[in-house]
CSV table of C-alpha atoms and ligand atoms in Angstrom, one decimal:
chain,number,residue,atom,x,y,z
A,1,MET,CA,-33.7,37.3,7.8
A,2,ILE,CA,-33.8,36.1,11.4
A,3,PRO,CA,-35.1,32.1,11.5
A,4,GLU,CA,-36.8,31.9,14.7
A,5,PHE,CA,-36.1,28.7,15.4
A,6,ASN,CA,-39.3,26.4,17.2
A,7,LYS,CA,-39.4,27.6,21.1
A,8,SER,CA,-40.4,23.8,22.8
A,9,ASN,CA,-37.2,22.1,20.2
A,10,LEU,CA,-35.3,24.9,21.9
A,11,ALA,CA,-37.0,24.7,25.3
A,12,GLU,CA,-36.3,20.8,25.3
A,13,ILE,CA,-32.8,20.9,24.2
A,14,ARG,CA,-32.1,23.7,27.1
A,15,GLN,CA,-33.9,21.4,29.4
A,16,LEU,CA,-31.1,18.3,28.2
A,17,LEU,CA,-28.4,20.9,28.3
A,18,SER,CA,-29.6,22.2,31.9
A,19,THR,CA,-27.5,19.2,34.0
A,20,PRO,CA,-23.9,18.1,32.4
A,21,LYS,CA,-23.6,16.3,28.9
A,22,LYS,CA,-21.2,14.4,26.9
A,23,VAL,CA,-21.6,16.6,23.4
A,24,CYS,CA,-20.0,15.3,20.2
A,25,ILE,CA,-20.4,18.1,17.7
A,26,ILE,CA,-19.8,16.6,13.8
A,27,THR,CA,-19.3,18.4,10.3
A,28,HIS,CA,-18.8,17.4,6.7
A,29,GLN,CA,-15.8,15.6,5.0
A,30,LYS,CA,-12.8,17.9,4.5
A,31,PRO,CA,-14.9,20.6,6.5
A,32,ASP,CA,-14.3,24.3,5.4
A,33,GLY,CA,-13.8,27.8,7.2
A,34,ASP,CA,-17.9,27.7,8.3
A,35,ALA,CA,-17.8,24.0,9.2
A,36,LEU,CA,-15.2,24.5,11.5
A,37,GLY,CA,-16.1,27.3,13.0
A,38,SER,CA,-19.6,26.7,13.4
A,39,SER,CA,-18.4,23.6,14.9
A,40,LEU,CA,-15.5,25.4,16.8
A,41,GLY,CA,-17.7,28.6,18.1
A,42,LEU,CA,-20.6,25.8,19.5
A,43,TYR,CA,-17.6,23.7,21.6
A,44,HIS,CA,-16.6,27.0,23.5
A,45,VAL,CA,-20.2,27.5,24.3
A,46,LEU,CA,-20.7,24.2,25.2
A,47,GLU,CA,-17.8,23.9,26.9
A,48,GLN,CA,-18.4,27.0,29.2
A,49,LEU,CA,-21.3,26.0,30.3
A,50,GLY,CA,-20.2,22.8,31.6
A,51,HIS,CA,-20.4,19.8,29.3
A,52,HIS,CA,-18.2,17.9,28.1
A,53,VAL,CA,-17.2,18.8,24.3
A,54,ASN,CA,-15.6,16.9,21.5
A,55,ILE,CA,-15.3,17.2,18.0
A,56,VAL,CA,-15.5,14.8,15.0
A,57,SER,CA,-13.9,15.7,12.2
A,58,PRO,CA,-14.6,13.6,9.1
A,59,SER,CA,-11.4,14.0,7.5
A,60,ASP,CA,-8.3,16.5,8.2
A,61,PHE,CA,-9.3,20.6,6.8
A,62,PRO,CA,-7.0,23.3,5.8
A,63,GLU,CA,-3.6,24.8,7.6
A,64,PHE,CA,-5.1,27.9,7.1
A,65,LEU,CA,-8.2,27.0,9.9
A,66,ALA,CA,-5.3,26.4,12.1
A,67,TRP,CA,-5.6,29.7,14.1
A,68,MET,CA,-9.1,29.1,15.2
A,69,PRO,CA,-8.9,28.3,19.0
A,70,GLU,CA,-8.6,24.8,20.0
A,71,SER,CA,-9.0,23.5,16.9
A,72,SER,CA,-6.0,21.4,17.6
A,73,LYS,CA,-8.2,19.3,19.9
A,74,VAL,CA,-10.3,18.2,16.8
A,75,ILE,CA,-10.2,14.4,16.3
A,76,ASP,CA,-9.7,13.8,12.9
A,77,PHE,CA,-11.6,10.4,12.2
A,78,VAL,CA,-9.5,8.7,9.8
A,79,ARG,CA,-6.0,9.4,11.8
A,80,TYR,CA,-8.2,7.8,14.5
A,81,PRO,CA,-11.4,5.7,14.1
A,82,ALA,CA,-11.7,4.0,17.1
A,83,VAL,CA,-11.1,7.4,19.0
A,84,ALA,CA,-13.9,9.0,17.1
A,85,THR,CA,-16.3,6.3,17.3
A,86,ASP,CA,-16.2,5.8,20.9
A,87,LEU,CA,-17.1,9.9,21.2
A,88,LEU,CA,-20.1,9.5,18.7
A,89,LYS,CA,-21.3,6.1,20.4
A,90,ASN,CA,-20.7,7.7,23.8
A,91,ALA,CA,-22.0,10.5,23.8
A,92,ASP,CA,-25.3,11.6,25.3
A,93,LEU,CA,-25.8,14.3,22.3
A,94,ILE,CA,-24.7,14.7,18.8
A,95,PHE,CA,-24.8,18.2,17.1
A,96,CYS,CA,-24.7,17.5,13.0
A,97,LEU,CA,-23.6,21.1,11.5
A,98,ASP,CA,-22.9,22.2,8.2
A,99,PHE,CA,-24.5,19.2,6.3
A,100,ASN,CA,-28.0,17.4,5.7
A,101,GLU,CA,-26.8,13.7,4.4
A,102,PRO,CA,-25.4,11.3,6.7
A,103,HIS,CA,-23.5,10.5,4.0
A,104,ARG,CA,-21.6,13.5,4.0
A,105,VAL,CA,-19.8,12.3,7.2
A,106,GLU,CA,-18.5,9.5,4.8
A,107,LYS,CA,-17.1,6.9,7.1
A,108,ALA,CA,-17.5,8.4,10.1
A,109,ARG,CA,-21.3,7.8,8.8
A,110,GLU,CA,-21.7,4.2,10.4
A,111,ALA,CA,-20.8,5.4,14.1
A,112,LEU,CA,-23.0,8.7,14.0
A,113,MET,CA,-26.2,6.8,12.3
A,114,GLY,CA,-25.7,3.9,15.1
A,115,SER,CA,-25.0,5.8,18.0
A,116,LEU,CA,-28.0,6.4,20.3
A,117,ALA,CA,-27.3,9.4,21.1
A,118,VAL,CA,-29.5,12.7,20.8
A,119,ARG,CA,-28.8,14.5,17.1
A,120,ILE,CA,-29.5,17.9,16.6
A,121,LEU,CA,-29.1,18.9,13.6
A,122,ILE,CA,-28.5,23.2,12.5
A,123,ASP,CA,-27.6,23.9,8.6
A,124,HIS,CA,-28.1,25.5,5.5
A,125,HIS,CA,-28.4,23.4,2.9
A,126,ILE,CA,-32.0,23.0,1.3
A,127,LYS,CA,-33.9,19.7,1.6
A,128,PRO,CA,-32.4,18.1,5.0
A,129,ALA,CA,-32.4,14.0,5.5
A,130,ASP,CA,-34.7,13.5,7.9
A,131,PHE,CA,-31.8,11.5,10.1
A,132,CYS,CA,-32.1,13.5,13.8
A,133,ASN,CA,-34.0,14.4,16.0
A,134,TYR,CA,-34.1,18.1,16.4
A,135,THR,CA,-33.8,19.4,13.0
A,136,PHE,CA,-32.4,23.8,13.0
A,137,SER,CA,-32.3,23.8,9.1
A,138,TYR,CA,-32.5,27.4,7.4
A,139,PRO,CA,-31.4,27.4,3.5
A,140,GLU,CA,-31.1,31.4,3.8
A,141,ALA,CA,-28.5,31.8,6.3
A,142,CYS,CA,-25.5,31.9,4.5
A,143,ALA,CA,-23.4,29.8,6.6
A,144,THR,CA,-24.0,27.2,10.2
A,145,ALA,CA,-22.8,29.7,12.2
A,146,GLU,CA,-25.1,32.4,11.3
A,147,LEU,CA,-27.6,30.6,12.5
A,148,VAL,CA,-25.3,28.5,15.9
A,149,TYR,CA,-25.4,32.2,16.8
A,150,HIS,CA,-29.1,32.9,16.7
A,151,PHE,CA,-29.2,29.3,18.4
A,152,ILE,CA,-27.1,30.0,21.1
A,153,ILE,CA,-29.1,33.5,21.2
A,154,GLN,CA,-32.6,32.0,21.3
A,155,LEU,CA,-31.7,29.1,24.0
A,156,GLY,CA,-30.4,32.0,26.5
A,157,PHE,CA,-27.0,31.7,25.8
A,158,ARG,CA,-25.6,35.4,24.6
A,159,SER,CA,-23.7,35.6,27.7
A,160,GLN,CA,-21.3,32.6,26.2
A,161,LEU,CA,-20.7,34.7,23.5
A,162,ASN,CA,-16.5,36.0,24.6
A,163,LYS,CA,-13.5,36.6,21.7
A,164,GLN,CA,-13.4,32.6,21.2
A,165,VAL,CA,-16.6,31.7,20.6
A,166,ALA,CA,-16.8,35.2,18.1
A,167,GLU,CA,-13.9,34.8,16.4
A,168,CYS,CA,-14.7,31.0,14.7
A,169,LEU,CA,-18.1,32.6,13.9
A,170,TYR,CA,-17.2,35.3,11.9
A,171,ALA,CA,-14.8,33.2,10.2
A,172,GLY,CA,-17.7,30.8,9.4
A,173,ILE,CA,-19.8,33.4,7.8
A,174,MET,CA,-17.1,35.3,6.0
A,175,THR,CA,-15.5,32.4,4.5
A,176,ASP,CA,-19.4,31.0,3.5
A,177,SER,CA,-20.0,34.8,2.3
A,178,GLY,CA,-17.1,35.6,0.3
A,179,SER,CA,-15.9,37.7,2.9
A,180,PHE,CA,-19.9,39.2,3.2
A,181,ARG,CA,-20.5,39.7,-1.5
A,182,PHE,CA,-22.6,36.9,-1.5
A,183,ALA,CA,-26.5,37.1,-2.4
A,184,SER,CA,-27.2,35.1,1.0
A,185,MET,CA,-25.6,38.3,3.0
A,186,SER,CA,-28.5,40.0,4.7
A,187,ALA,CA,-28.4,43.2,6.7
A,188,ASP,CA,-29.1,41.0,9.7
A,189,THR,CA,-26.1,39.2,9.1
A,190,HIS,CA,-23.9,42.2,8.8
A,191,ASN,CA,-25.9,43.0,12.2
A,192,ILE,CA,-24.2,39.6,13.5
A,193,ILE,CA,-20.9,40.7,12.4
A,194,ALA,CA,-20.9,44.1,14.2
A,195,GLU,CA,-22.6,41.8,17.7
A,196,LEU,CA,-19.1,39.2,17.0
A,197,MET,CA,-17.0,42.4,16.7
A,198,ARG,CA,-18.6,43.5,19.8
A,199,ALA,CA,-17.5,40.1,21.8
A,200,GLY,CA,-13.9,40.3,20.5
A,201,ALA,CA,-13.6,39.1,16.9
A,202,VAL,CA,-10.9,41.1,15.6
A,203,ASN,CA,-12.5,41.4,11.6
A,204,TYR,CA,-8.7,42.6,10.0
A,205,LEU,CA,-6.9,39.5,12.1
A,206,ILE,CA,-9.3,36.6,10.8
A,207,HIS,CA,-8.9,38.0,7.2
A,208,GLU,CA,-5.5,38.0,7.3
A,209,GLN,CA,-5.1,34.6,9.1
A,210,ILE,CA,-7.5,32.9,6.2
A,211,TYR,CA,-6.5,35.1,3.4
A,212,ASP,CA,-3.4,35.8,3.5
A,213,ASN,CA,-1.7,32.5,5.1
A,214,PHE,CA,-1.0,31.1,2.0
A,215,SER,CA,2.3,29.1,1.1
A,216,THR,CA,4.8,30.3,-1.8
A,217,ASN,CA,3.8,26.7,-3.7
A,218,ARG,CA,0.0,27.6,-2.8
A,219,MET,CA,0.2,30.8,-4.8
A,220,LYS,CA,2.1,29.9,-7.5
A,221,PHE,CA,0.0,26.8,-8.4
A,222,LEU,CA,-2.7,29.2,-8.5
A,223,GLY,CA,-0.7,30.9,-11.2
A,224,TYR,CA,-0.7,28.2,-12.7
A,225,CYS,CA,-4.0,27.4,-12.9
A,226,LEU,CA,-5.0,30.6,-14.4
A,227,SER,CA,-1.9,30.3,-16.9
A,228,GLU,CA,-2.1,27.4,-18.2
A,229,LYS,CA,-5.0,25.2,-17.1
A,230,MET,CA,-8.5,27.2,-17.2
A,231,GLU,CA,-10.7,26.4,-20.2
A,232,ILE,CA,-13.2,28.7,-21.1
A,233,ILE,CA,-16.1,28.6,-23.3
A,234,SER,CA,-17.0,31.9,-24.3
A,235,ASP,CA,-20.7,30.9,-26.1
A,236,LEU,CA,-21.7,28.6,-22.5
A,237,ARG,CA,-20.4,31.8,-20.3
A,238,THR,CA,-18.7,28.5,-19.0
A,239,ALA,CA,-15.0,28.4,-17.1
A,240,TYR,CA,-13.5,25.2,-15.9
A,241,PHE,CA,-10.1,23.3,-14.4
A,242,ALA,CA,-9.2,20.2,-14.7
A,243,ILE,CA,-6.0,19.3,-12.3
A,244,THR,CA,-4.0,16.0,-12.5
A,245,GLN,CA,-2.4,14.4,-9.5
A,246,GLU,CA,0.9,15.2,-11.2
A,247,GLU,CA,0.3,18.2,-10.7
A,248,LEU,CA,-0.6,18.8,-7.4
A,249,GLN,CA,2.1,17.0,-6.9
A,250,ARG,CA,4.3,18.7,-8.6
A,251,PHE,CA,3.1,21.9,-6.5
A,252,ASN,CA,3.5,20.4,-2.9
A,253,HIS,CA,0.3,20.2,-2.3
A,254,ARG,CA,-1.1,20.6,0.9
A,255,PRO,CA,-4.6,20.2,1.9
A,256,GLY,CA,-6.3,23.6,1.4
A,257,ASP,CA,-4.7,24.3,-1.9
A,258,THR,CA,-7.0,24.0,-4.3
A,259,GLU,CA,-9.9,25.3,-2.1
A,260,GLY,CA,-11.1,29.2,-3.7
A,261,ILE,CA,-9.5,28.5,-7.3
A,262,VAL,CA,-12.8,27.8,-8.7
A,263,ASN,CA,-13.9,31.3,-7.6
A,264,TYR,CA,-11.9,32.6,-10.1
A,265,GLY,CA,-13.8,31.8,-13.3
A,266,LEU,CA,-16.1,34.0,-12.3
A,267,SER,CA,-14.1,36.8,-11.9
A,268,ILE,CA,-14.0,36.9,-15.6
A,269,LYS,CA,-16.5,39.3,-17.3
A,270,GLY,CA,-20.0,37.3,-18.8
A,271,ILE,CA,-18.7,34.1,-17.2
A,272,ILE,CA,-22.0,32.3,-14.6
A,273,LEU,CA,-20.7,29.4,-14.1
A,274,SER,CA,-17.4,28.1,-13.1
A,275,ALA,CA,-16.0,24.0,-12.7
A,276,PHE,CA,-13.3,22.8,-10.7
A,277,PHE,CA,-11.8,19.3,-11.1
A,278,CYS,CA,-9.5,17.7,-9.2
A,279,GLU,CA,-8.3,14.3,-9.6
A,280,LYS,CA,-7.8,11.9,-6.2
A,281,ASP,CA,-6.8,8.8,-5.1
A,282,ASP,CA,-10.1,7.1,-7.0
A,283,PHE,CA,-12.5,9.7,-8.1
A,284,VAL,CA,-12.9,13.0,-9.1
A,285,LYS,CA,-13.8,15.9,-6.2
A,286,ILE,CA,-15.7,18.7,-8.8
A,287,SER,CA,-16.4,22.0,-7.4
A,288,PHE,CA,-19.3,24.3,-8.6
A,289,ARG,CA,-19.7,28.1,-8.6
A,290,SER,CA,-22.1,30.1,-10.3
A,291,LYS,CA,-23.6,33.1,-10.8
A,292,ASP,CA,-27.9,34.6,-10.2
A,293,LEU,CA,-30.5,31.6,-10.6
A,294,PHE,CA,-28.1,29.5,-12.4
A,295,SER,CA,-27.8,26.5,-9.9
A,296,VAL,CA,-24.6,24.1,-9.7
A,297,LYS,CA,-26.6,22.5,-6.9
A,298,ASP,CA,-29.4,20.9,-9.0
A,299,LEU,CA,-26.2,20.8,-12.7
A,300,ALA,CA,-24.0,18.7,-9.5
A,301,ALA,CA,-27.1,16.3,-8.1
A,302,ILE,CA,-28.1,15.9,-11.3
A,303,HIS,CA,-24.8,14.8,-12.9
A,304,PHE,CA,-22.2,14.6,-10.4
A,305,ASN,CA,-24.1,12.7,-7.2
A,306,GLY,CA,-23.2,16.0,-5.1
A,307,GLY,CA,-24.9,18.6,-4.5
A,308,GLY,CA,-24.3,22.2,-2.3
A,309,HIS,CA,-26.4,25.4,-2.4
A,310,ARG,CA,-27.4,26.9,-6.0
A,311,ASN,CA,-24.2,28.8,-6.1
A,312,ALA,CA,-21.6,26.5,-4.6
A,313,ALA,CA,-22.1,23.2,-4.6
A,314,GLY,CA,-19.8,20.0,-5.4
A,315,GLY,CA,-19.6,16.6,-6.2
A,316,LYS,CA,-17.7,13.3,-7.9
A,317,SER,CA,-17.0,11.2,-10.1
A,318,SER,CA,-15.8,8.0,-10.3
A,319,ALA,CA,-14.4,8.2,-14.1
A,320,THR,CA,-11.3,9.4,-14.7
A,321,LEU,CA,-10.2,13.1,-15.1
A,322,ASP,CA,-10.8,13.3,-18.5
A,323,LEU,CA,-13.7,11.2,-18.9
A,324,THR,CA,-15.1,13.2,-16.3
A,325,VAL,CA,-14.0,16.6,-18.3
A,326,GLU,CA,-15.6,15.2,-21.6
A,327,TYR,CA,-18.8,14.2,-19.7
A,328,PHE,CA,-18.9,17.9,-18.4
A,329,LEU,CA,-18.9,19.0,-21.4
A,330,LYS,CA,-21.0,16.6,-23.5
A,331,ILE,CA,-23.8,17.7,-21.5
A,332,LEU,CA,-23.6,21.9,-20.8
A,333,PRO,CA,-25.1,22.1,-23.6
A,334,SER,CA,-28.2,21.4,-22.3
A,335,TYR,CA,-28.2,23.8,-20.1
A,336,LYS,CA,-27.1,26.7,-22.8
A,337,ASP,CA,-31.0,28.5,-22.2
A,338,ALA,CA,-30.2,28.9,-18.8
A,339,LEU,CA,-26.9,29.7,-19.2
A,340,LEU,CA,-27.9,32.3,-21.2
A,341,VAL,CA,-31.0,33.8,-19.8
A,342,CYS,CA,-28.7,35.1,-16.8
A,343,PRO,CA,-27.7,38.9,-17.1
B,1,5GP,P1,-16.7,22.9,-2.2
B,1,5GP,O1,-16.6,22.7,-3.6
B,1,5GP,O2,-15.9,24.3,-1.1
B,1,5GP,O3,-16.4,21.5,-1.8
B,1,5GP,O4,-18.4,22.5,-2.1
B,1,5GP,C1,-19.2,24.2,-2.6
B,1,5GP,C2,-20.4,23.1,-1.3
B,1,5GP,O5,-20.9,22.5,-2.1
B,1,5GP,C3,-20.3,23.2,0.2
B,1,5GP,O6,-21.8,23.9,0.5
B,1,5GP,C4,-20.2,22.0,0.5
B,1,5GP,O7,-21.3,21.5,1.6
B,1,5GP,C5,-21.5,21.4,-1.1
B,1,5GP,N1,-21.0,20.2,-1.6
B,1,5GP,C6,-19.6,19.7,-1.9
B,1,5GP,N2,-19.3,18.7,-2.3
B,1,5GP,C7,-20.1,18.3,-2.0
B,1,5GP,C8,-20.6,16.5,-2.1
B,1,5GP,O8,-20.4,15.6,-2.9
B,1,5GP,N3,-22.3,16.2,-1.9
B,1,5GP,C9,-22.4,17.4,-1.5
B,1,5GP,N4,-24.1,16.8,-1.2
B,1,5GP,N5,-22.7,18.2,-1.4
B,1,5GP,C10,-21.5,19.2,-1.8
B,2,MN,MN1,-21.5,26.2,5.6
């Protein structure tokens, strides 16, 4: 599964990049390993080519990603709205990585869409909106970092694939593929991983930096979620968690602490749908994970104003936490056939 990007589009972009440009890279709200890894991977390639590159993130990112080379240069739109707006406004080129609709950049949307820069999308979410001059969309890819790899190679920038680039792209593929275990992980992706290791990515160090980097509070919070908060609906093969702000505060919550907990529901035999409801200041953030053909992307899009991939999606609710869960439990039986048909 190697995407063949449109050759004339690539030629035009190669031409654009043939002289130094002001480049802005932007990714989705609350960047995960793939969002940040693909952005920083591309950043390090473009920097070597002599461009002036900045990365704008619509929000902060988890501490366990801060080891990525030059992550401290990422500009948080919420903290520095004027700086980030100017960078987007004055850019010649804007790369949109790991999202498929302008609203995924939240408060940075106006600055992104108002900019006269040439916009280039590289992403693996299905049905990208038509908001970029160039769209490199390939939903079969397990990560945007995988697509950035192909983009770099197909543009002829293989010699820029150094250790820093390799570390960032490795982390992106690793996190979005559940450490190389999801169905989206192909033999070709394993070949890319081998290439990235040859280029200097040290596999066990990256795994340790991401997965063995939790605070004591975060581990205790995980234990609390599993022992006190996990609800199982066996006949609908569903697990879910609903966490209040008070509970987050009790465990001295830091950005990223809730990430990944939703996956534990799927470790239970027979469970193929897991949901994590998390109370925020004025909305409820929801993460969904599923197995096999059951599409949480559709469930999130139809009922929770969200989207994502078939087996990993998210959404939002403006109702209270209790009412959001009540609504979820109300609509769930309508998916019974689809849930039971899965192996
Ligand atoms: P997570 O549960 O890790 O926040 O998100 C899982 C997947 O769903 C990611 O691919 C993410 O891009 C997507 N996603 C999460 N929240 C939303 C949302 O509110 N809207 C859309 N369209 N996608 C989302
Ligand atoms: Mn991704």
